[in-house]
PDB file of C-alpha atoms in Angstrom:
ATOM      1  CA  MET A   1       0.000   0.000   0.000  1.00  0.00           C
ATOM      2  CA  ALA A   2       1.277   3.464  -0.970  1.00  0.00           C
ATOM      3  CA  GLU A   3       2.131   5.846   1.837  1.00  0.00           C
ATOM      4  CA  SER A   4       1.683   9.052  -0.180  1.00  0.00           C
ATOM      5  CA  PHE A   5      -0.425  10.396  -3.011  1.00  0.00           C
ATOM      6  CA  GLU A   6       2.783  11.112  -4.895  1.00  0.00           C
ATOM      7  CA  GLU A   7       3.470   7.366  -5.053  1.00  0.00           C
ATOM      8  CA  LEU A   8       0.073   6.981  -6.743  1.00  0.00           C
ATOM      9  CA  GLY A   9       1.133   9.344  -9.541  1.00  0.00           C
ATOM     10  CA  LEU A  10      -0.945  12.372  -8.644  1.00  0.00           C
ATOM     11  CA  SER A  11       0.247  15.791  -9.800  1.00  0.00           C
ATOM     12  CA  GLU A  12       1.588  18.558  -7.586  1.00  0.00           C
ATOM     13  CA  GLU A  13      -1.593  20.515  -8.268  1.00  0.00           C
ATOM     14  CA  VAL A  14      -3.862  17.710  -7.024  1.00  0.00           C
ATOM     15  CA  MET A  15      -1.629  16.961  -4.050  1.00  0.00           C
ATOM     16  CA  GLY A  16      -1.654  20.670  -3.146  1.00  0.00           C
ATOM     17  CA  ALA A  17      -5.453  20.623  -3.083  1.00  0.00           C
ATOM     18  CA  LEU A  18      -5.401  17.554  -0.831  1.00  0.00           C
ATOM     19  CA  LYS A  19      -2.956  19.238   1.506  1.00  0.00           C
ATOM     20  CA  GLU A  20      -5.281  22.274   1.757  1.00  0.00           C
ATOM     21  CA  MET A  21      -8.015  19.862   2.871  1.00  0.00           C
ATOM     22  CA  SER A  22      -5.581  18.318   5.407  1.00  0.00           C
ATOM     23  CA  ILE A  23      -5.582  14.967   3.624  1.00  0.00           C
ATOM     24  CA  GLU A  24      -2.045  13.642   3.780  1.00  0.00           C
ATOM     25  CA  ALA A  25      -2.094   9.890   3.120  1.00  0.00           C
ATOM     26  CA  PRO A  26      -4.221   7.731   0.821  1.00  0.00           C
ATOM     27  CA  THR A  27      -6.610   5.154   2.183  1.00  0.00           C
ATOM     28  CA  GLU A  28      -6.525   1.516   1.111  1.00  0.00           C
ATOM     29  CA  ILE A  29      -9.349   1.966  -1.401  1.00  0.00           C
ATOM     30  CA  GLN A  30      -7.597   5.039  -2.869  1.00  0.00           C
ATOM     31  CA  CYS A  31      -4.374   3.044  -3.283  1.00  0.00           C
ATOM     32  CA  ILE A  32      -6.356   0.523  -5.338  1.00  0.00           C
ATOM     33  CA  GLY A  33      -8.621   2.901  -7.258  1.00  0.00           C
ATOM     34  CA  ILE A  34      -6.418   5.887  -8.146  1.00  0.00           C
ATOM     35  CA  PRO A  35      -3.853   3.994 -10.283  1.00  0.00           C
ATOM     36  CA  ALA A  36      -6.607   2.109 -12.126  1.00  0.00           C
ATOM     37  CA  VAL A  37      -8.546   5.284 -12.951  1.00  0.00           C
ATOM     38  CA  MET A  38      -5.296   7.026 -13.954  1.00  0.00           C
ATOM     39  CA  ASP A  39      -4.779   4.190 -16.461  1.00  0.00           C
ATOM     40  CA  ARG A  40      -8.258   5.044 -17.812  1.00  0.00           C
ATOM     41  CA  LYS A  41      -9.648   1.660 -16.864  1.00  0.00           C
ATOM     42  CA  SER A  42     -13.292   1.033 -16.025  1.00  0.00           C
ATOM     43  CA  VAL A  43     -13.371   0.741 -12.260  1.00  0.00           C
ATOM     44  CA  VAL A  44     -15.970  -0.304  -9.693  1.00  0.00           C
ATOM     45  CA  LEU A  45     -14.884   0.185  -6.089  1.00  0.00           C
ATOM     46  CA  GLY A  46     -16.638  -1.071  -3.018  1.00  0.00           C
ATOM     47  CA  SER A  47     -15.806  -0.146   0.561  1.00  0.00           C
ATOM     48  CA  HIS A  48     -17.469   1.119   3.707  1.00  0.00           C
ATOM     49  CA  THR A  49     -18.770   4.652   4.146  1.00  0.00           C
ATOM     50  CA  GLY A  50     -16.040   7.199   4.785  1.00  0.00           C
ATOM     51  CA  SER A  51     -13.271   5.071   3.287  1.00  0.00           C
ATOM     52  CA  GLY A  52     -12.413   7.597   0.536  1.00  0.00           C
ATOM     53  CA  LYS A  53     -14.128   6.046  -2.488  1.00  0.00           C
ATOM     54  CA  THR A  54     -15.244   9.421  -3.866  1.00  0.00           C
ATOM     55  CA  LEU A  55     -11.705  10.791  -3.890  1.00  0.00           C
ATOM     56  CA  ALA A  56     -10.441   7.492  -5.314  1.00  0.00           C
ATOM     57  CA  TYR A  57     -12.553   8.240  -8.385  1.00  0.00           C
ATOM     58  CA  LEU A  58     -12.400  12.030  -8.538  1.00  0.00           C
ATOM     59  CA  LEU A  59      -8.715  12.772  -7.914  1.00  0.00           C
ATOM     60  CA  PRO A  60      -7.423  10.939 -10.994  1.00  0.00           C
ATOM     61  CA  ILE A  61     -10.358  12.150 -13.113  1.00  0.00           C
ATOM     62  CA  VAL A  62      -9.595  15.769 -12.198  1.00  0.00           C
ATOM     63  CA  GLN A  63      -5.924  15.231 -13.004  1.00  0.00           C
ATOM     64  CA  LEU A  64      -6.707  13.593 -16.345  1.00  0.00           C
ATOM     65  CA  MET A  65      -9.073  16.434 -17.245  1.00  0.00           C
ATOM     66  CA  ARG A  66      -6.381  19.019 -16.440  1.00  0.00           C
ATOM     67  CA  GLU A  67      -3.904  17.111 -18.624  1.00  0.00           C
ATOM     68  CA  ASP A  68      -6.445  16.956 -21.470  1.00  0.00           C
ATOM     69  CA  GLU A  69      -7.122  20.676 -21.011  1.00  0.00           C
ATOM     70  CA  ALA A  70      -3.396  21.434 -21.339  1.00  0.00           C
ATOM     71  CA  THR A  71      -3.205  19.301 -24.481  1.00  0.00           C
ATOM     72  CA  LEU A  72      -6.182  21.087 -26.026  1.00  0.00           C
ATOM     73  CA  GLU A  73      -4.737  24.504 -25.169  1.00  0.00           C
ATOM     74  CA  SER A  74      -1.504  23.497 -26.864  1.00  0.00           C
ATOM     75  CA  GLN A  75      -3.377  22.376 -29.980  1.00  0.00           C
ATOM     76  CA  VAL A  76      -5.387  25.615 -30.061  1.00  0.00           C
ATOM     77  CA  ASP A  77      -2.170  27.640 -29.725  1.00  0.00           C
ATOM     78  CA  GLU A  78      -0.624  25.667 -32.581  1.00  0.00           C
ATOM     79  CA  LYS A  79      -3.663  26.257 -34.816  1.00  0.00           C
ATOM     80  CA  ALA A  80      -3.597  29.966 -33.919  1.00  0.00           C
ATOM     81  CA  ARG A  81       0.064  30.145 -34.990  1.00  0.00           C
ATOM     82  CA  GLU A  82      -0.805  28.388 -38.268  1.00  0.00           C
ATOM     83  CA  VAL A  83      -3.636  30.833 -38.949  1.00  0.00           C
ATOM     84  CA  LYS A  84      -1.395  33.791 -38.129  1.00  0.00           C
ATOM     85  CA  GLY A  85       1.212  32.450 -40.547  1.00  0.00           C
ATOM     86  CA  LYS A  86      -1.447  32.057 -43.250  1.00  0.00           C
ATOM     87  CA  ASP A  87      -2.700  35.592 -42.573  1.00  0.00           C
ATOM     88  CA  GLU A  88       0.841  36.933 -42.963  1.00  0.00           C
ATOM     89  CA  LEU A  89       1.264  35.005 -46.220  1.00  0.00           C
ATOM     90  CA  VAL A  90      -2.019  36.361 -47.567  1.00  0.00           C
ATOM     91  CA  ALA A  91      -1.014  39.898 -46.525  1.00  0.00           C
ATOM     92  CA  GLU A  92       2.310  39.532 -48.374  1.00  0.00           C
ATOM     93  CA  GLU A  93       0.538  38.253 -51.488  1.00  0.00           C
ATOM     94  CA  GLU A  94      -1.978  41.104 -51.318  1.00  0.00           C
ATOM     95  CA  LYS A  95       0.885  43.618 -50.993  1.00  0.00           C
ATOM     96  CA  LEU A  96       2.662  42.110 -53.998  1.00  0.00           C
ATOM     97  CA  LEU A  97      -0.583  42.163 -55.967  1.00  0.00           C
ATOM     98  CA  LYS A  98      -1.119  45.837 -55.076  1.00  0.00           C
ATOM     99  CA  GLU A  99       2.458  46.690 -56.121  1.00  0.00           C
ATOM    100  CA  LYS A 100       1.919  44.988 -59.483  1.00  0.00           C
ATOM    101  CA  GLU A 101      -1.374  46.816 -59.995  1.00  0.00           C
ATOM    102  CA  ASP A 102       0.282  50.142 -59.128  1.00  0.00           C
ATOM    103  CA  LYS A 103       3.072  49.398 -61.622  1.00  0.00           C
ATOM    104  CA  ILE A 104       0.487  48.687 -64.319  1.00  0.00           C
ATOM    105  CA  VAL A 105      -1.208  52.027 -63.668  1.00  0.00           C
ATOM    106  CA  SER A 106       2.164  53.769 -63.804  1.00  0.00           C
ATOM    107  CA  LEU A 107       3.076  52.073 -67.079  1.00  0.00           C
ATOM    108  CA  GLN A 108      -0.331  52.833 -68.571  1.00  0.00           C
ATOM    109  CA  THR A 109       0.237  56.500 -67.722  1.00  0.00           C
ATOM    110  CA  GLU A 110       3.647  56.307 -69.385  1.00  0.00           C
ATOM    111  CA  VAL A 111       2.084  54.682 -72.462  1.00  0.00           C
ATOM    112  CA  SER A 112      -0.468  57.492 -72.680  1.00  0.00           C
ATOM    113  CA  SER A 113       2.269  60.120 -72.573  1.00  0.00           C
ATOM    114  CA  LEU A 114       4.333  58.308 -75.242  1.00  0.00           C
ATOM    115  CA  GLN A 115       1.492  57.778 -77.704  1.00  0.00           C
ATOM    116  CA  GLY A 116       1.754  61.341 -79.020  1.00  0.00           C
ATOM    117  CA  SER A 117       5.461  61.039 -79.849  1.00  0.00           C
ATOM    118  CA  SER A 118       6.386  59.252 -83.122  1.00  0.00           C
ATOM    119  CA  ASP A 119      10.080  58.804 -82.208  1.00  0.00           C
ATOM    120  CA  SER A 120       9.072  56.777 -79.134  1.00  0.00           C
ATOM    121  CA  ALA A 121       7.391  53.879 -80.975  1.00  0.00           C
ATOM    122  CA  LYS A 122       9.954  51.309 -79.875  1.00  0.00           C
ATOM    123  CA  GLN A 123       9.805  52.474 -76.282  1.00  0.00           C
ATOM    124  CA  LEU A 124       6.014  52.425 -76.425  1.00  0.00           C
ATOM    125  CA  GLY A 125       6.044  48.830 -77.652  1.00  0.00           C
ATOM    126  CA  LYS A 126       8.321  47.783 -74.774  1.00  0.00           C
ATOM    127  CA  VAL A 127       6.151  49.505 -72.205  1.00  0.00           C
ATOM    128  CA  GLN A 128       2.992  47.945 -73.632  1.00  0.00           C
ATOM    129  CA  ALA A 129       4.614  44.492 -73.514  1.00  0.00           C
ATOM    130  CA  ARG A 130       5.592  45.098 -69.890  1.00  0.00           C
ATOM    131  CA  VAL A 131       1.999  46.108 -69.065  1.00  0.00           C
ATOM    132  CA  VAL A 132       0.717  42.865 -70.596  1.00  0.00           C
ATOM    133  CA  GLU A 133       3.332  40.861 -68.654  1.00  0.00           C
ATOM    134  CA  LEU A 134       2.415  42.545 -65.371  1.00  0.00           C
ATOM    135  CA  GLU A 135      -1.297  42.023 -66.010  1.00  0.00           C
ATOM    136  CA  LYS A 136      -0.627  38.302 -66.472  1.00  0.00           C
ATOM    137  CA  GLN A 137       1.369  38.219 -63.203  1.00  0.00           C
ATOM    138  CA  VAL A 138      -1.473  39.942 -61.371  1.00  0.00           C
ATOM    139  CA  GLU A 139      -3.933  37.441 -62.821  1.00  0.00           C
ATOM    140  CA  VAL A 140      -1.727  34.500 -61.759  1.00  0.00           C
ATOM    141  CA  LEU A 141      -1.271  35.950 -58.261  1.00  0.00           C
ATOM    142  CA  GLY A 142      -4.988  36.560 -57.908  1.00  0.00           C
ATOM    143  CA  THR A 143      -5.816  33.037 -59.099  1.00  0.00           C
ATOM    144  CA  SER A 144      -3.252  31.337 -56.848  1.00  0.00           C
ATOM    145  CA  TRP A 145      -4.351  33.370 -53.844  1.00  0.00           C
ATOM    146  CA  SER A 146      -8.014  32.572 -54.316  1.00  0.00           C
ATOM    147  CA  LYS A 147      -7.309  28.859 -54.869  1.00  0.00           C
ATOM    148  CA  ARG A 148      -5.131  28.700 -51.758  1.00  0.00           C
ATOM    149  CA  THR A 149      -7.754  30.556 -49.741  1.00  0.00           C
ATOM    150  CA  ARG A 150     -10.625  28.360 -50.908  1.00  0.00           C
ATOM    151  CA  ARG A 151      -8.810  25.033 -50.717  1.00  0.00           C
ATOM    152  CA  LYS A 152      -5.750  24.807 -48.513  1.00  0.00           C
ATOM    153  CA  LEU A 153      -6.477  27.203 -45.633  1.00  0.00           C
ATOM    154  CA  PRO A 154      -9.920  25.790 -44.748  1.00  0.00           C
ATOM    155  CA  GLN A 155      -8.562  22.235 -44.943  1.00  0.00           C
ATOM    156  CA  LYS A 156      -5.655  23.078 -42.628  1.00  0.00           C
ATOM    157  CA  LEU A 157      -8.135  24.542 -40.159  1.00  0.00           C
ATOM    158  CA  GLY A 158     -10.443  21.544 -40.401  1.00  0.00           C
ATOM    159  CA  LEU A 159     -13.225  23.577 -42.055  1.00  0.00           C
ATOM    160  CA  LYS A 160     -15.342  22.917 -45.124  1.00  0.00           C
ATOM    161  CA  ARG A 161     -14.213  24.453 -48.401  1.00  0.00           C
ATOM    162  CA  LEU A 162     -15.043  28.150 -48.775  1.00  0.00           C
ATOM    163  CA  ARG A 163     -17.544  29.085 -51.482  1.00  0.00           C
ATOM    164  CA  LYS A 164     -16.669  31.362 -54.363  1.00  0.00           C
ATOM    165  CA  ASN A 165     -18.248  34.831 -54.038  1.00  0.00           C
TER     166      ASN A 165
END
């Protein structure tokens, strides 16, 4: 028979609560029940009134719940970090998309100013080709972003696929 709750595998937190209630040593039924419940076994205990059956069940259950709570908190934190990383990636892609769009506007303005000058035909052709190239890049970025948003991000988060607007 164990002489302390520590020998039964109870956490410091649970043992601290027992100490506050002035319970220092486990009873015989607790020595039998606590390890079995901690192993997540189905347990039926029988003993006389006042022998400590209730604590034999509850102490390990409380400890297991606290452990499960810590595990869940860790998983939630991990998912939050993943979402934050995805948000940062989306923000970077949106910034790049905006830069490309701004460049297109700038080049279109340049094209407009060159159209009146006959000696700038070659330069005009180059600028127009660059506008077309940038428009294609913007289209590709927009397509890849929307696909990633609708497919990969919801799956990573365990959600159903997002609908197209």
